[in-house]
Tab-separated table of C-alpha atoms and ligand atoms in Angstrom:
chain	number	residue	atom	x	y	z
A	86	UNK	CA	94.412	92.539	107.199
A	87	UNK	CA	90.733	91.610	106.717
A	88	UNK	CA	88.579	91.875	103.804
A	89	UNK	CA	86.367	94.236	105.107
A	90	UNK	CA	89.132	96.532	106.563
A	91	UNK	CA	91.171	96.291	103.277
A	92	UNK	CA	87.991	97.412	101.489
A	93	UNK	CA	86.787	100.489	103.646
A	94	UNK	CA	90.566	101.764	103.060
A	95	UNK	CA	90.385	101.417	99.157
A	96	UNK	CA	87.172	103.120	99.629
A	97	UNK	CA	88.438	106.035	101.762
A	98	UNK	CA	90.947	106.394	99.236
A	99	UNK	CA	88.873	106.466	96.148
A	100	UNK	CA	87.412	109.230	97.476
A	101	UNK	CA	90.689	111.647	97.790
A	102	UNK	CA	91.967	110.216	94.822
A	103	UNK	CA	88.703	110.595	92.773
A	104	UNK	CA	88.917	114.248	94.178
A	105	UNK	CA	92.157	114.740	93.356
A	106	UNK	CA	91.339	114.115	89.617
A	107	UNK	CA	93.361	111.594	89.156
A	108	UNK	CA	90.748	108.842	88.041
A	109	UNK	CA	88.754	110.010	85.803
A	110	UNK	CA	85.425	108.777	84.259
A	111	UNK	CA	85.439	105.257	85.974
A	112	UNK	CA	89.580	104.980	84.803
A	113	UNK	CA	91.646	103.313	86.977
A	114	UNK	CA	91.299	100.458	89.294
A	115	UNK	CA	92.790	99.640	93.169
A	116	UNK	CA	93.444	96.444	94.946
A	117	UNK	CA	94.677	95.096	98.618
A	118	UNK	CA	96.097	91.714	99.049
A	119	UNK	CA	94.410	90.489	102.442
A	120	UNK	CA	95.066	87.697	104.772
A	121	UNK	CA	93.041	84.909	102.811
A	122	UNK	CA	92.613	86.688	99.200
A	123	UNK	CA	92.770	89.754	96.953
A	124	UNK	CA	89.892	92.293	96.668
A	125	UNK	CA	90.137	94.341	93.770
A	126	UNK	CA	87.735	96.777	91.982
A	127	UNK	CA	84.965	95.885	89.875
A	128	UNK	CA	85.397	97.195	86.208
A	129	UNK	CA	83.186	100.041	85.357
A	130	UNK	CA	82.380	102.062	88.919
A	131	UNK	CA	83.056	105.736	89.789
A	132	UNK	CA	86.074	105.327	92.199
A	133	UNK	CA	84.895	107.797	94.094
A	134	UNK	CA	81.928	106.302	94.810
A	135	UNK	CA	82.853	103.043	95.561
A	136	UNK	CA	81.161	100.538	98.108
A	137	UNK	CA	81.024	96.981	99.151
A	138	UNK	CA	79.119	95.911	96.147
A	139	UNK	CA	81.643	97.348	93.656
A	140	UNK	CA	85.007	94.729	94.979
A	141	UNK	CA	85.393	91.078	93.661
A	142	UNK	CA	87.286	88.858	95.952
A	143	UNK	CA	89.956	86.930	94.090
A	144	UNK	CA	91.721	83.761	95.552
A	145	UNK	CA	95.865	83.844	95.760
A	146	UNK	CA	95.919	81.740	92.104
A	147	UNK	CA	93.498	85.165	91.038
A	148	UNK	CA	90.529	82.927	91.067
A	149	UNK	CA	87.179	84.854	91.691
A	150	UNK	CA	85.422	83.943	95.158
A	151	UNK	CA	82.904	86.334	95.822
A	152	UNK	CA	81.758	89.349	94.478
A	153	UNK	CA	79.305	89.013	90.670
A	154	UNK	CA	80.529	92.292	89.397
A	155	UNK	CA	83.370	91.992	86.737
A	156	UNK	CA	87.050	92.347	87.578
A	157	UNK	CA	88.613	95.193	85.845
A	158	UNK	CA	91.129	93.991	82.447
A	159	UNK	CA	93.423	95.293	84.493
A	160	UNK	CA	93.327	93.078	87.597
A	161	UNK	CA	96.458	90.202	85.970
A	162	UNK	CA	98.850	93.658	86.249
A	163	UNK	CA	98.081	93.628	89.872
A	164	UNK	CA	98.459	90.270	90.898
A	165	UNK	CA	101.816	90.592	88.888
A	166	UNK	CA	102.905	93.117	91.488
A	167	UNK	CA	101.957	91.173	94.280
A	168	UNK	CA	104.282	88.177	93.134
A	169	UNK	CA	107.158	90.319	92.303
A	170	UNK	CA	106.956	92.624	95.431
A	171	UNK	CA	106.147	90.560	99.106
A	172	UNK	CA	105.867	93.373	100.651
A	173	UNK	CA	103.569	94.933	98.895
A	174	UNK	CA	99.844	94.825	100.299
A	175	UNK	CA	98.492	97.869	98.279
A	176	UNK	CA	98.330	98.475	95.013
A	177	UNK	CA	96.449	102.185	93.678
A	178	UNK	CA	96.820	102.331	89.653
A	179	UNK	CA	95.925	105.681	88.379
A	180	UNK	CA	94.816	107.747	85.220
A	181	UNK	CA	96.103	111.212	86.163
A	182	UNK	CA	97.132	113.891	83.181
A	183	UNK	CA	100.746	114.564	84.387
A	184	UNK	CA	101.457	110.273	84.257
A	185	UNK	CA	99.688	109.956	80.611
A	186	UNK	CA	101.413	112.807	78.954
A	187	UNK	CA	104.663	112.478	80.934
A	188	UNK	CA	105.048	109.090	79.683
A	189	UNK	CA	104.371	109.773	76.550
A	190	UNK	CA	106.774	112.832	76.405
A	191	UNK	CA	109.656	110.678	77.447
A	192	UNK	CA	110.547	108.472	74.623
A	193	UNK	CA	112.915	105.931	76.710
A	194	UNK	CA	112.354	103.040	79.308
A	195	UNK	CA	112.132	105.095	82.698
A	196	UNK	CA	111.682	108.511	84.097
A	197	UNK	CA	114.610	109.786	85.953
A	198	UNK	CA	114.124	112.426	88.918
A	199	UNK	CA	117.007	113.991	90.602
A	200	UNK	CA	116.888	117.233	92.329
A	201	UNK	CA	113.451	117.289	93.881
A	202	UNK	CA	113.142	117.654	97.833
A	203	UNK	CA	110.012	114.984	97.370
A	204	UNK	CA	111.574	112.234	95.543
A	205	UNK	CA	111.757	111.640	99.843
A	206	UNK	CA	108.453	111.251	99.944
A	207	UNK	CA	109.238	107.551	97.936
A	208	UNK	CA	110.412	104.670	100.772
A	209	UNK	CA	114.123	104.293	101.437
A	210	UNK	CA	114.877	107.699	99.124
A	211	UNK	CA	116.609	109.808	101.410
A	212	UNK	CA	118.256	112.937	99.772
A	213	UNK	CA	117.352	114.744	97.004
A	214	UNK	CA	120.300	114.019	95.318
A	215	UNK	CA	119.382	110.367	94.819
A	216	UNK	CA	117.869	109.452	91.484
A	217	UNK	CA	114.438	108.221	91.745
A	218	UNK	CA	113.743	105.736	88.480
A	219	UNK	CA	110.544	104.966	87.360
A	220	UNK	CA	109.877	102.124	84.442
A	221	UNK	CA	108.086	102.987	81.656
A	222	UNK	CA	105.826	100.176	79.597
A	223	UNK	CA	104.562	100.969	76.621
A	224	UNK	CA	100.803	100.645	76.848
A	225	UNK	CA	98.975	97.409	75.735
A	226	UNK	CA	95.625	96.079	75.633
A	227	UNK	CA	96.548	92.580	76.076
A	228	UNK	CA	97.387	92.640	79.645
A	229	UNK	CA	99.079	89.297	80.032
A	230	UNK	CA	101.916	90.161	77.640
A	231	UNK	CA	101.850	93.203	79.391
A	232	UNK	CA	102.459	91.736	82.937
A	233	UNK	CA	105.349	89.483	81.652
A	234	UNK	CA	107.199	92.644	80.512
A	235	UNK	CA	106.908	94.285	84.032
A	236	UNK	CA	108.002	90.731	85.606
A	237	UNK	CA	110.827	89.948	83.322
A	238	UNK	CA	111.579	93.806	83.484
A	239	UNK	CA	111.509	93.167	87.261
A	240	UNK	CA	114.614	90.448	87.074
A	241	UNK	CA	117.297	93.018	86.312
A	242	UNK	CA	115.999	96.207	87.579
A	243	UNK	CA	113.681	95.521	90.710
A	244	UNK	CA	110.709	97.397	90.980
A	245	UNK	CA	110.636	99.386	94.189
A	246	UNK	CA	107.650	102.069	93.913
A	247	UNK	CA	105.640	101.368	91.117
A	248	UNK	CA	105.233	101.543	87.213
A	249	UNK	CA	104.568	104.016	84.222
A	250	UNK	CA	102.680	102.614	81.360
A	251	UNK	CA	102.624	104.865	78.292
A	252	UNK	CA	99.997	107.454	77.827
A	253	UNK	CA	97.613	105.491	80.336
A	254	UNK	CA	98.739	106.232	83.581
A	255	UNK	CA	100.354	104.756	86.909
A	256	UNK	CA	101.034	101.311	89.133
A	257	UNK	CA	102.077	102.477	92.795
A	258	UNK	CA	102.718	99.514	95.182
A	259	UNK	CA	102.754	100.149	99.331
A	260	UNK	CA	102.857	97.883	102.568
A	261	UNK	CA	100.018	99.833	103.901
A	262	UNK	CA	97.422	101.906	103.016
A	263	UNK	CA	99.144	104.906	104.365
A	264	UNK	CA	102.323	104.335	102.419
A	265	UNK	CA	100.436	103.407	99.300
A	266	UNK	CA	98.598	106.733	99.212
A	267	UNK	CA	102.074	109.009	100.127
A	268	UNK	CA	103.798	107.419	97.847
A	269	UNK	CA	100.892	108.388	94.992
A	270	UNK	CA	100.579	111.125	96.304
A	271	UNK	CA	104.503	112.021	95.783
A	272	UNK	CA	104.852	110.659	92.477
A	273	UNK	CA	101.920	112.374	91.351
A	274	UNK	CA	103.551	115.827	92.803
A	275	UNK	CA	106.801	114.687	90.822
A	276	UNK	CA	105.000	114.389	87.777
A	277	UNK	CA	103.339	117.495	87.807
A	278	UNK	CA	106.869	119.397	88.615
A	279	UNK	CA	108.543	117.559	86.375
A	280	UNK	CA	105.835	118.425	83.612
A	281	UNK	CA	105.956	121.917	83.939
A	282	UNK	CA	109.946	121.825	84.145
A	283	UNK	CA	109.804	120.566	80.747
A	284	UNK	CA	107.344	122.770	79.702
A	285	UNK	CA	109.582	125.812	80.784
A	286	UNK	CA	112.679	124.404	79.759
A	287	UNK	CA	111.528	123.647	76.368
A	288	UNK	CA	114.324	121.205	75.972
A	289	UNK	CA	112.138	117.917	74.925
A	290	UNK	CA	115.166	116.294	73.418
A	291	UNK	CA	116.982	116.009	76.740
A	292	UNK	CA	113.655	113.847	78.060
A	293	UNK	CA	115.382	110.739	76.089
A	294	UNK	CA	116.809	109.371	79.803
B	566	ZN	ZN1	94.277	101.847	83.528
């Protein structure tokens, strides 16, 4: 994939998701790895208004190439993802309401889903029945030390779809822009049930999973 292809995508995307409400007052960031580099979005830019002008071009060692805006803090977590997951070309991190107060509701290391029809909306989940586990990092400013918990996280438990982080929102990783934005786009559904199940269930203690 070229620059310029990976970019229009991220664009195209940035639009649905800004319209979705799920990145919120320039939160958020999105990336692509490419055939020669990373692109990844420039801190501080509506992302759903994005253009040309608003990606930074980072070489494989995360080295900025092209591009004067600045990368978002953010941009270490996704080159983290990258190394731990080859196939992973797209990564779409997210600031939605269900992911920040859903992670912060659940009080252990991952959110467990069982029982929803769309956990199949996640690659290689195929029934319902299957449970669908989610990491949860507690949020952190300093990203590095951040990063090394997802990758030494990563070691024991791999991680297949993406991450949580703790009152800040989500990491979803996909070979292509089309499963990138399903798979968001089902996790963000999953949240949102799962939210309201709680909600109606009233049963917050059983959320320690
Ligand atoms: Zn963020």
């Amino acid at each position: 994939m070229h620059n310029n292809t990976a970019i229009s995508e991220l664009i195209e995307a940035g639009k649905w998701i800004s319209q979705q409400g799920w990145v919120p007052a320039t939160g958020g960031n999105f990336s692509a790895r490419t055939n020669t580099s990373f692109v990844v979005t420039a801190s501080g830019f509506d992302k759903g208004q994005l253009g040309t002008h608003t990606f930074i071009e980072l070489d494989h060692q995360g080295n900025r190439q092209a591009g004067a805006a600045k990368p978002s803090a953010e941009t270490e977590l996704h080159l983290s993802m990258y190394k731990l997951i080859p196939t992973a070309n797209f990564v779409l991190h997210t600031h939605s309401v269900a992911a920040t107060v859903l992670s912060r509701i659940i009080k252990g290391h991952s959110l467990n889903l069982q029982g929803y029809e769309m956990q199949k909306s996640l690659r290689g989940v195929t029934s319902h029945l299957d449970i669908l586990s989610i990491p949860i990092f507690d949020n952190d400013q300093n990203i590095d030390r951040l990063s090394l918990l997802v990758s030494d996280h990563h070691l024991h438990t791999p991680i297949e779809h993406g991450v949580l982080i703790r009152g800040h929102g989500l990491y979803v990783v996909g070979r292509d822009i089309r499963e990138v934005r399903r798979q968001l786009e089902g996790l963000e559904f999953l949240f949102s049930c799962e939210l309201e199940r709680l909600k109606f269930s009233g049963q917050q203690a059983e959320v320690t999973l």
